[in-house]
Each structure stands twice: as structure tokens, then as C-alpha cells.
Short mmCIF file of C-alpha atoms and ligand atoms in Angstrom, two decimals:
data_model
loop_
_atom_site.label_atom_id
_atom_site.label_comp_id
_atom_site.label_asym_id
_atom_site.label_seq_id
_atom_site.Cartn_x
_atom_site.Cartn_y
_atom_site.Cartn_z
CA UNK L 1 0.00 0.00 0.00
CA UNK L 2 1.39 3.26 -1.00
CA UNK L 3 2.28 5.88 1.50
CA UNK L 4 3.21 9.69 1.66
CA UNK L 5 6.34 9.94 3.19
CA UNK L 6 6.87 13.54 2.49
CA UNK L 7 6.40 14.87 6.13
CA UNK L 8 9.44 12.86 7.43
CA UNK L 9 11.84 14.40 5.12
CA UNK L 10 12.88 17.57 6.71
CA UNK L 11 13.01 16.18 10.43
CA UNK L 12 14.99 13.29 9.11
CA UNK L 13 17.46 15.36 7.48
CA UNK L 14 17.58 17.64 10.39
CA UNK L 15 18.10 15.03 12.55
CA UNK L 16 21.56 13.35 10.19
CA UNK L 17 22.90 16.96 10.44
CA UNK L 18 23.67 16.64 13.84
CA UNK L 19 23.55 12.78 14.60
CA UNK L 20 25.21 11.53 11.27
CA UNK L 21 27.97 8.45 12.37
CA UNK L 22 31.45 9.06 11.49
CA UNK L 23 32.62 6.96 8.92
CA UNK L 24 35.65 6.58 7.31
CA UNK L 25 33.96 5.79 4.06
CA UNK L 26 32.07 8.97 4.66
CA UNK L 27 35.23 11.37 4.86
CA UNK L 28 35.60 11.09 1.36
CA UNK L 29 32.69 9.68 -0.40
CA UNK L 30 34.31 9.06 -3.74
CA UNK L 31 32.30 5.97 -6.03
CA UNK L 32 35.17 3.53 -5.22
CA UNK L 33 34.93 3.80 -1.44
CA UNK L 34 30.73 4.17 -1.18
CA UNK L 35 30.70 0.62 -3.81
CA UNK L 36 33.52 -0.83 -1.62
CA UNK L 37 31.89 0.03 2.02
CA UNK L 38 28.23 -0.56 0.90
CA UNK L 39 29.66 -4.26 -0.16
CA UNK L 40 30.91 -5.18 3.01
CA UNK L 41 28.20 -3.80 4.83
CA UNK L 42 25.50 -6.22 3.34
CA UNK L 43 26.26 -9.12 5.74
CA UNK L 44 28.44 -7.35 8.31
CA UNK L 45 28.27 -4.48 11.17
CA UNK L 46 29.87 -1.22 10.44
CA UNK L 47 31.96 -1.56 13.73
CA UNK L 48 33.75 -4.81 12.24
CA UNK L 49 33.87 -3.10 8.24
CA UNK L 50 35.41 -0.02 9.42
CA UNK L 51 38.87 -1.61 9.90
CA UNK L 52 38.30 -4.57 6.95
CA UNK L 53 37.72 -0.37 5.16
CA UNK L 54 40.90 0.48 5.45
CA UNK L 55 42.77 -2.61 5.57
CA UNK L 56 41.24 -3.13 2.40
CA UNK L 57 41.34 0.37 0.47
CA UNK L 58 44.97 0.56 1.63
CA UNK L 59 45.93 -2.64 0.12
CA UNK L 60 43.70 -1.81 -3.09
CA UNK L 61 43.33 1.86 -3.77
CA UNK L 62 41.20 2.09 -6.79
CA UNK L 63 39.22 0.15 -9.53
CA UNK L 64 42.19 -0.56 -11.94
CA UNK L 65 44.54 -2.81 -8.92
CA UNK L 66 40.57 -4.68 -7.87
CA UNK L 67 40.79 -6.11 -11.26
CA UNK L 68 44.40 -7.22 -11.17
CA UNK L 69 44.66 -7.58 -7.45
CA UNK L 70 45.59 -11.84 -7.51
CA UNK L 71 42.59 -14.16 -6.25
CA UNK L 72 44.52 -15.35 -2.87
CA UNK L 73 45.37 -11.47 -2.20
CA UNK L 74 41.69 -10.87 -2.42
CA UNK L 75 40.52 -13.57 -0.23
CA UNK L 76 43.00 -12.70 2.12
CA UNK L 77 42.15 -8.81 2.77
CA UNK L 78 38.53 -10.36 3.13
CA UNK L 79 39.39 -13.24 5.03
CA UNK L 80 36.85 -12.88 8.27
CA UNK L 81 34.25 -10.87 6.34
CA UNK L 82 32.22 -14.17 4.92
CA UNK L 83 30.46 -14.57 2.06
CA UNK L 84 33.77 -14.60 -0.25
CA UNK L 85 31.18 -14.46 -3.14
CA UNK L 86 31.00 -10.38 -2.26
CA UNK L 87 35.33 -10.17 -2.93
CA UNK L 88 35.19 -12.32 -6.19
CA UNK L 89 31.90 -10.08 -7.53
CA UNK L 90 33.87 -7.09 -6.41
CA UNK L 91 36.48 -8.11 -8.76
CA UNK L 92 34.73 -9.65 -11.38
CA UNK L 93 32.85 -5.96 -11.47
CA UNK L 94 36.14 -3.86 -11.46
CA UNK L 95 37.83 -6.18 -14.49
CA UNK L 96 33.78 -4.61 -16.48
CA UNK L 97 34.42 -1.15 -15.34
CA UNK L 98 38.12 -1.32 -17.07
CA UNK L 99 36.84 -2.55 -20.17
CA UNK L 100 33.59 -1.15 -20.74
CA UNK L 101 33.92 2.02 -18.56
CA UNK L 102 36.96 3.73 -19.03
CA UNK L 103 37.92 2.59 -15.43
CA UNK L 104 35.08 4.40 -13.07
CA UNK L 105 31.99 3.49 -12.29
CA UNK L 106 29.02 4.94 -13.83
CA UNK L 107 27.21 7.83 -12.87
CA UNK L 108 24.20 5.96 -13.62
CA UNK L 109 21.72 3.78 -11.98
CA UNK L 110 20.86 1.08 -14.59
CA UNK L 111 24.64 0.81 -15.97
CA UNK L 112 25.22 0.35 -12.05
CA UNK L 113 22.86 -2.55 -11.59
CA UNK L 114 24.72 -4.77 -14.57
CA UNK L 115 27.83 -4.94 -12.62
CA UNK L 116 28.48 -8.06 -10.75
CA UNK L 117 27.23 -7.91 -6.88
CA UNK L 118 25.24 -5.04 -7.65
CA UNK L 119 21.58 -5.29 -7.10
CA UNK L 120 18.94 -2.45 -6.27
CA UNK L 121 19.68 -1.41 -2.60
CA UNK L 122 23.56 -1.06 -3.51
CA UNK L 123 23.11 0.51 -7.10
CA UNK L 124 20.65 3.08 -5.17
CA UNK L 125 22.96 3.82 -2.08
CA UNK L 126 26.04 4.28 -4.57
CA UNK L 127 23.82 6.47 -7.22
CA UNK L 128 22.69 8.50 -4.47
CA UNK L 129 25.71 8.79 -2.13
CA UNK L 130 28.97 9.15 -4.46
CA UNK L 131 27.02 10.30 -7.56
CA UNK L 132 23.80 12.59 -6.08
CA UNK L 133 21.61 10.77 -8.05
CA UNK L 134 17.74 10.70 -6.83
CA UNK L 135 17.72 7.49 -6.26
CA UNK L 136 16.13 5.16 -2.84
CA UNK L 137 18.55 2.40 -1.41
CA UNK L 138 15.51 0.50 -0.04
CA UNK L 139 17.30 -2.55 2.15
CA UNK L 140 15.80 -4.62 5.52
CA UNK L 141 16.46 -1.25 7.32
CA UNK L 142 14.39 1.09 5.10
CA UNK L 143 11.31 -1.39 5.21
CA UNK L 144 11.33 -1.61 8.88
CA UNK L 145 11.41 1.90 9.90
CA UNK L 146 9.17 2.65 6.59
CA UNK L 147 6.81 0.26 7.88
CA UNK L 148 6.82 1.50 11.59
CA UNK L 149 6.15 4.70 9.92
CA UNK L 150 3.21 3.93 7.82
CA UNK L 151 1.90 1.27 10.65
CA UNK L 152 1.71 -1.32 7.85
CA UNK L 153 1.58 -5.21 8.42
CA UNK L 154 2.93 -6.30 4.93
CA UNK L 155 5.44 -8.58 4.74
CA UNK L 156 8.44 -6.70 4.01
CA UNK L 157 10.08 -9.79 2.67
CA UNK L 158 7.86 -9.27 -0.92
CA UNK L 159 9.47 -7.95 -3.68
CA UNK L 160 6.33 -6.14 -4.57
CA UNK L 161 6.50 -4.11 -1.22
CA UNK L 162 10.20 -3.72 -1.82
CA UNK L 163 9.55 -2.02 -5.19
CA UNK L 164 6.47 0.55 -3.82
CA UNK L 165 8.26 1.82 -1.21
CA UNK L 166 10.96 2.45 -3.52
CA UNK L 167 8.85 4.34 -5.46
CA UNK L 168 7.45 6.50 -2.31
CA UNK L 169 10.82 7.10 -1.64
CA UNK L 170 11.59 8.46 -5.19
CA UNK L 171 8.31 10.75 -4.90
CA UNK L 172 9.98 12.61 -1.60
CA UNK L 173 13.61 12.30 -2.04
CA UNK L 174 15.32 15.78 -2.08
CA UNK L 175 16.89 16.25 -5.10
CA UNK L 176 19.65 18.58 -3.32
CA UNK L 177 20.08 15.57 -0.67
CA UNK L 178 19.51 12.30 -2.31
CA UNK L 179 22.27 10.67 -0.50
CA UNK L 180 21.92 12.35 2.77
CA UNK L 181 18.63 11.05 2.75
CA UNK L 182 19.25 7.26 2.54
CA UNK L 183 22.26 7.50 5.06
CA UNK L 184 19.86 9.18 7.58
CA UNK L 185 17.80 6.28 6.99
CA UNK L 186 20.76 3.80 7.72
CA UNK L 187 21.88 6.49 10.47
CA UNK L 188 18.30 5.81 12.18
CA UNK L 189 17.99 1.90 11.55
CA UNK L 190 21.41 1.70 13.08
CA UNK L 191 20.98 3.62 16.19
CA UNK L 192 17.48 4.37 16.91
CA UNK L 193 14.59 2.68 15.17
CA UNK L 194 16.45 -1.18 16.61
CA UNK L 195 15.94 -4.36 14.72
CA UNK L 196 16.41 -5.89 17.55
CA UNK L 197 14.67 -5.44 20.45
CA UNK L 198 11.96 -2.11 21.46
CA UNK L 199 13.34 0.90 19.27
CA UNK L 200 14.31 4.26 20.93
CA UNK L 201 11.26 5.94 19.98
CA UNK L 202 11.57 8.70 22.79
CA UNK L 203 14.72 9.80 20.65
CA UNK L 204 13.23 9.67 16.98
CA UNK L 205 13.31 12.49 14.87
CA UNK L 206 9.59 11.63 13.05
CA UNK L 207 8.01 9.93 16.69
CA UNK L 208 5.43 12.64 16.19
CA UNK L 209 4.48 11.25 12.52
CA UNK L 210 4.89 7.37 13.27
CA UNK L 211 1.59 5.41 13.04
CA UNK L 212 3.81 2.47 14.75
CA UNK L 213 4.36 4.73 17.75
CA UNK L 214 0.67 6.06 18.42
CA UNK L 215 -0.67 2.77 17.63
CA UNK L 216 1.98 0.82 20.16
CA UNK L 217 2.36 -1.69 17.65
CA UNK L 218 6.29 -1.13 16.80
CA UNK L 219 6.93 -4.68 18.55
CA UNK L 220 4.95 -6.40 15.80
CA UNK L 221 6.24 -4.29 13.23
CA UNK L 222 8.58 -4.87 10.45
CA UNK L 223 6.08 -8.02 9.74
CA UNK L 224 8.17 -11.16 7.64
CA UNK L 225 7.75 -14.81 7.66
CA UNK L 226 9.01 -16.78 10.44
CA UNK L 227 12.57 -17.97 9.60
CA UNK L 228 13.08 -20.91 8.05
CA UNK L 229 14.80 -23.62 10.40
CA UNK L 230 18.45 -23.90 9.61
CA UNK L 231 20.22 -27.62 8.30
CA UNK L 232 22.60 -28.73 11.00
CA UNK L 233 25.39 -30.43 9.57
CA UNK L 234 27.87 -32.49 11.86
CA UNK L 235 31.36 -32.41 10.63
CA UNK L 236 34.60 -33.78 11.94
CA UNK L 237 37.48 -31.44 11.60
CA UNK L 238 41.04 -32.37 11.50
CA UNK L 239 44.40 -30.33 12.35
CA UNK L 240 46.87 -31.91 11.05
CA UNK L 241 50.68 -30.78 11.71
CA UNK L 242 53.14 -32.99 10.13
CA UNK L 243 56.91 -31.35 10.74
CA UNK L 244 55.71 -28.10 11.87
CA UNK L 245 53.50 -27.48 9.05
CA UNK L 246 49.96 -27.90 9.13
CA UNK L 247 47.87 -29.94 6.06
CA UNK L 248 44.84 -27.73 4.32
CA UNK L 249 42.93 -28.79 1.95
CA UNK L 250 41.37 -26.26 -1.13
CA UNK L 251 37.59 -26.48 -1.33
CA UNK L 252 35.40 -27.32 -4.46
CA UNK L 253 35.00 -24.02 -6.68
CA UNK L 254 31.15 -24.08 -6.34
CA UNK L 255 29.34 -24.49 -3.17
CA UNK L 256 29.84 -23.45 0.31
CA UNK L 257 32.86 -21.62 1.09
CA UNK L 258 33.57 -22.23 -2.91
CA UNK L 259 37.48 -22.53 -3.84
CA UNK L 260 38.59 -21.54 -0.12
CA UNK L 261 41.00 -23.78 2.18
CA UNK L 262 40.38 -25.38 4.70
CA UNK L 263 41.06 -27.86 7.71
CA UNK L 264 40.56 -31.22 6.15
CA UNK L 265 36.90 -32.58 7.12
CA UNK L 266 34.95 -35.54 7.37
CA UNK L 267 30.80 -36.10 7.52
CA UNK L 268 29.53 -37.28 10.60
CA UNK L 269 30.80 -36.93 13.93
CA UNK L 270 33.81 -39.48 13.86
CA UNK L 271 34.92 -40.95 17.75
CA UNK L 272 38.56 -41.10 18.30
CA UNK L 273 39.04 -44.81 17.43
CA UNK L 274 37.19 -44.66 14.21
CA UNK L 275 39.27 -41.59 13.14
CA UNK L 276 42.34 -43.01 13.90
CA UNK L 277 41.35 -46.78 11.97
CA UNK L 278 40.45 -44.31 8.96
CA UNK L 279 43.43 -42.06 8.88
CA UNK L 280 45.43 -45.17 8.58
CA UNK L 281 43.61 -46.75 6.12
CA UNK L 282 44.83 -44.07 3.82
CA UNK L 283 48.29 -45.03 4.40
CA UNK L 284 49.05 -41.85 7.25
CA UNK L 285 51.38 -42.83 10.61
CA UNK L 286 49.62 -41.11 13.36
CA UNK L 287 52.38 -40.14 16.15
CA UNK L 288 49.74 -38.57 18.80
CA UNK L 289 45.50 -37.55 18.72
CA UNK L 290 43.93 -35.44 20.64
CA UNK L 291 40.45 -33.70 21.47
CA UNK L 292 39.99 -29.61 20.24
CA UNK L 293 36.52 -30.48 21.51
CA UNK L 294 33.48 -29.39 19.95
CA UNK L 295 32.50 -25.85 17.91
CA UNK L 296 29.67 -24.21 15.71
CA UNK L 297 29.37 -22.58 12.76
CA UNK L 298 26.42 -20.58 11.48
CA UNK L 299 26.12 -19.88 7.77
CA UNK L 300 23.12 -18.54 6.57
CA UNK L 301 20.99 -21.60 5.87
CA UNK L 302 23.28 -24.56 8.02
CA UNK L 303 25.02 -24.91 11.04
CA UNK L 304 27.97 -26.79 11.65
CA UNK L 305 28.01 -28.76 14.59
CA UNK L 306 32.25 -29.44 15.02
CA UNK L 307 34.59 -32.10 16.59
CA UNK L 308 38.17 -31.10 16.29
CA UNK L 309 41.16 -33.50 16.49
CA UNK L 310 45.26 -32.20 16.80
CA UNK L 311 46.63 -35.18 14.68
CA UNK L 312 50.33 -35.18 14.93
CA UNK L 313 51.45 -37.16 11.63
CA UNK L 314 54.92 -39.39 11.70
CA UNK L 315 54.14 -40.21 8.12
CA UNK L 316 52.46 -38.92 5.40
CA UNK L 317 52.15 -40.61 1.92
CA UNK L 318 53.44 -39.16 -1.05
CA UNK L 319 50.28 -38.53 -2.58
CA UNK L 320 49.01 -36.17 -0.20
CA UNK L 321 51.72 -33.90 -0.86
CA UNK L 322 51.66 -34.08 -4.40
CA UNK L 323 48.18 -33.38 -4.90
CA UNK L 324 47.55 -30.12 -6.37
CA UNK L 325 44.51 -29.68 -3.52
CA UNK L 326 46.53 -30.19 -0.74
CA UNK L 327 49.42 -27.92 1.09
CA UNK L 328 51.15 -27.93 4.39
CA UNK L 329 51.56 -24.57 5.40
CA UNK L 330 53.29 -23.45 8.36
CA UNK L 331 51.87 -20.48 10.90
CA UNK L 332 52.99 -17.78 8.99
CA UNK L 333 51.88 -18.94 5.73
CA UNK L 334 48.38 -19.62 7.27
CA UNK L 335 48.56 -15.80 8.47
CA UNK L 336 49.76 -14.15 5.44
CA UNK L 337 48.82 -16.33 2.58
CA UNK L 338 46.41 -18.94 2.62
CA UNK L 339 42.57 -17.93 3.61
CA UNK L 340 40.91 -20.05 5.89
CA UNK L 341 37.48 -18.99 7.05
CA UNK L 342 36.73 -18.01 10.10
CA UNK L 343 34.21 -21.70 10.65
CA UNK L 344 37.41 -23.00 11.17
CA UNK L 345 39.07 -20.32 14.00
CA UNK L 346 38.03 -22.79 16.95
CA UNK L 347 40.69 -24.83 15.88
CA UNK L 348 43.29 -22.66 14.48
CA UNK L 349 43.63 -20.30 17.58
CA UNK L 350 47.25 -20.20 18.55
CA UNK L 351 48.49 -21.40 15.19
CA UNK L 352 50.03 -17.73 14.36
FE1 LIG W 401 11.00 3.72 14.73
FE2 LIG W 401 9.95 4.49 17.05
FE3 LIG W 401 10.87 6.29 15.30
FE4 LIG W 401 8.65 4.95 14.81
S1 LIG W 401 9.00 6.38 16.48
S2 LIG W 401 10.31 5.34 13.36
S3 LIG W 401 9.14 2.95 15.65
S4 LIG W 401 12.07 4.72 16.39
#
């Protein structure tokens, strides 16, 4: 259902002037560092991007060394962020803008959209925040405090309600403050209207125009689906240090944690014995096994349910060694090289 949000405008704006977070992609909002923040932001807090930020930009200035930067260097600056899908589109994106774009992104929000890891919400933030462009970001943080505002029960999770309030928002954006607009938006998700939890409605800018508010219905307000239950997987996971050096294994290029290494791993929770019988049915001369006891993982759609083993090897066979998928690497190779994702870190702790 549509709604006039033109009343919130100036008390929103108002409101960013003096409240606005500092950000360090905010200092100086060229395209680069807006696509490059708004990336990393999708799936993680702006407390943990702010120093992935400048790790990052430091390492990779600008558009032309993204699309030459090597694959492990990428995975590496990214390595604790997740979703490594986000660094490869990032790439992938930056190698389009140097052939079909003269090397910088366009100042427009359709070309935007056909870059890789680009869809509406970031195309609309970048547009509007590097480029001034009247354009809405809408995202899970719009549609809630949208939805408080207007007092609606739609699901927020249709694309349909996704796409009107994106148009409401194009009706009232100010076309001097495009940008300003949406970040006062993020500004408010982030610190006021809560996801989590009752919002701070006593110290809202637009309390005095929020149906949510007067109708004391912000509890049940954004309204979605209830959450689909998440596949557990069990896993065994095995730490395996043969002279010093530690044995990874690179994972399948599609899939979960696609093309990334990792601590060798089994299906099924394995006991001790049954470990050990299988370890040396593949021809490997265990010197010592121990417990790293158990750990979880949650990914977006699965859990991990973990049982580590330290595996001190006396003998490996050749074929282990040789095989392009496998490398022993020792601590600071696992710190400055290889990427291993952070599902593994209960068992890697001390290891550099
Ligand atoms: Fe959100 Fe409360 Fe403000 Fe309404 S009054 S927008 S529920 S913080």
C-alpha cells in the first residue's frame, strides 16, 4: 500500500545533520569507497567493516589494482568478512568497469545494476551517495522503519513491497540531498529505530508522525515470515601438523565456502578410534591424537556442529603432498597467505 512519506523528510534530514555516524567511508565519499563500504556492509556491522575499510582500500586503492589484485590477495584482505562471493563479484565488477567504462563506475543507476554484486539497494545507495543521483537504497532497514512509519503489516520480505516503497521514496527524495537522505535512513535503523529489540522511539526524529508509535504496535512491526529452520550439519574437523606445518585442503570451486582452504573434514561426527582406523587406512602414521573439543558454525541456511582432532602425523604418503589440492603450510603462511574462514578459528587459535 502506497504511502506519503513527504512529512518525514525535513526532520529526518535535520536530525543526520547533527547525529550523522562518522565513517571513514564517509570522509571522502568518492564511487570507489561508497561501492567498496556498501559491499561489506551487506552481511556485516559497520563496527567490524570499518577496519576490513581500510585494511582493504589501503591494500587496493582504486578500480584498476581490484581487477588485477591476484585471487589469494583478495581472499585474504577479506578473510573474516564471509560470504567470499561479495570479494570475487567485487572483482569480477572492477575487471567490467576497465573494459567497458573507461575505469570508473558509472554515474548511472541502470549501468550500475549490470555490474556483478550489484543489485537495487547497492546501485541506489552508490547512485545517491557518491554520484547525487535521486535514487532510494531501499534494504531490511528502510522497510522496517518505513513500515513503523506507515503502521503497515505487509510482509516486508515481498518484492512487490520492496519495489512501492521504492517508489514512495523516489516521490519525496530531495533532489539537493539524495544521498543524505538514505544515510539518515541507515543512520536511524542503526541507532534508533532497533531491529532488535523495542526501538528508541523517545529519541526519533519523526516519533510525532509514526503510526507504529501512536498505535503501540512497533513490537509487531517490520512483519516477515518466520525464519526458516536452519540444516545442521555435523562435521569432523582435523588439524593436522606434520613437521611443523599444518595440512589444508582447497575447497570445491562451487558451493559453500567455494574454492577456499580449509582444515581437512569428514561427515559425521567421527569418535577417536574410528578416526584413527580411517586415517590409517589411507596409508598416514599417526604419532599422537587429541580432542579440540566441539565448535559451531552458522552460515546462513546450516550450522555446523564441530569435533576437532590435533593429529600429529609421523608419516604422510606421497600422494598427499603431491596433490595439487593439498598444502602444508606453516603459521605464517596460514597468516599471510592462505585464507581459511573463520568456521574453522576454533581450531586454528594459537596457530600464528
Ligand atoms: Fe522507529 Fe519508534 Fe521512530 Fe517509529 S517512532 S520510526 S518505531 S524509532
Amino acid at each position: 500500500m502506497s504511502y506519503d512519506y513527504k512529512e518525514i523528510v525535513p526532520f529526518l534530514l535535520n536530525w543526520f545533520d547533527y547525529n550523522a555516524r562518522i565513517l571513514p567511508w564517509r570522509e571522502n565519499p568518492r564511487p570507489y569507497y561508497v561501492w567498496i563500504s556498501e559491499i561489506m556492509l551487506q552481511q556485516t556491522r559497520v563496527e567490524a567493516v570499518k577496519e576490513y575499510f581500510y585494511r582493504f582500500t589501503k591494500a587496493i586503492p582504486d578500480i584498476e589494482t581490484l581487477a588485477h589484485i591476484e585471487d589469494e590477495k583478495l581472499m585474504k584482505l577479506w578473510e573474516g568478512l564471509g560470504y567470499y562471493n561479495r570479494a570475487r563479484n567485487l572483482k569480477k565488477a572492477a575487471r567490467l568497469v576497465m573494459s567497458d567504462y573507461d575505469g570508473e563506475l558509472p554515474s548511472d543507476y541502470k549501468e550500475l545494476l549490470k555490474l556483478p554484486g550489484i543489485g537495487a539497494y547497492t546501485a541506489g545507495a552508490i547512485a545517491s551517495i557518491a554520484f547525487g543521483l535521486p535514487e532510494a537504497a531501499i534494504d531490511g532497514n528502510a522497510l522496517r522503519i518505513a513500515k513503523r512509519i506507515a503502521g503497515s503489516l505487509e510482509d516486508i520480505t515481498k518484492e512487490s513491497v520492496k519495489k512501492e516503497l521504492a517508489e514512495d521514496f523516489k516521490r519525496v527524495l530531495p533532489k539537493d540531498r539524495p544521498g543524505d537522505f538514505n544515510q539518515a535512513l541507515m543512520d536511524l535503523g542503526a541507532m534508533i529505530c532497533l531491529p532488535n529489540g523495542r526501538p528508541l522511539c523517545e529519541q526519533c526524529p519523526v516519533m510525532h508522525l509514526c503510526q507504529a508509535y501512536h498505535k503501540d504496535m512497533v513490537m509487531q512491526i517490520p512483519v516477515k515470515p518466520p525464519r526458516k529452520e536452519r540444516r545442521i550439519e555435523k562435521r569432523t574437523i582435523l588439524l593436522m601438523e606434520f613437521q611443523d606445518r599444518y595440512l589444508i585442503h582447497k575447497r570445491e570451486p562451487k558451493g559453500l565456502l567455494a574454492g577456499l582452504w580449509e582444515l581437512p573434514g569428514i561427515e559425521g561426527e567421527w569418535s577417536a578410534a574410528k578416526l584413527r582406523k580411517g586415517l590409517e587406512g589411507k596409508g598416514i602414521t599417526i604419532a599422537s591424537m587429541e580432542s579440540l573439543g566441539s565448535a559451531k558454525h552458522i552460515f546462513s541456511h546450516l550450522e555446523w556442529h564441530m569435533m576437532g582432532y590435533h593429529v600429529r602425523i609421523q608419516e604422510l604418503p606421497m600422494e598427499f603432498l603431491h596433490d595439487n589440492a593439498y598444502v602444508m603450510a606453516d603459521g605464517m603462511e596460514l597468516k599471510s597467505v592462505y585464507t581459511l574462514p573463520s568456521a574453522f578459528s576454533a581450531y586454528t587459535k594459537g596457530l600464528w
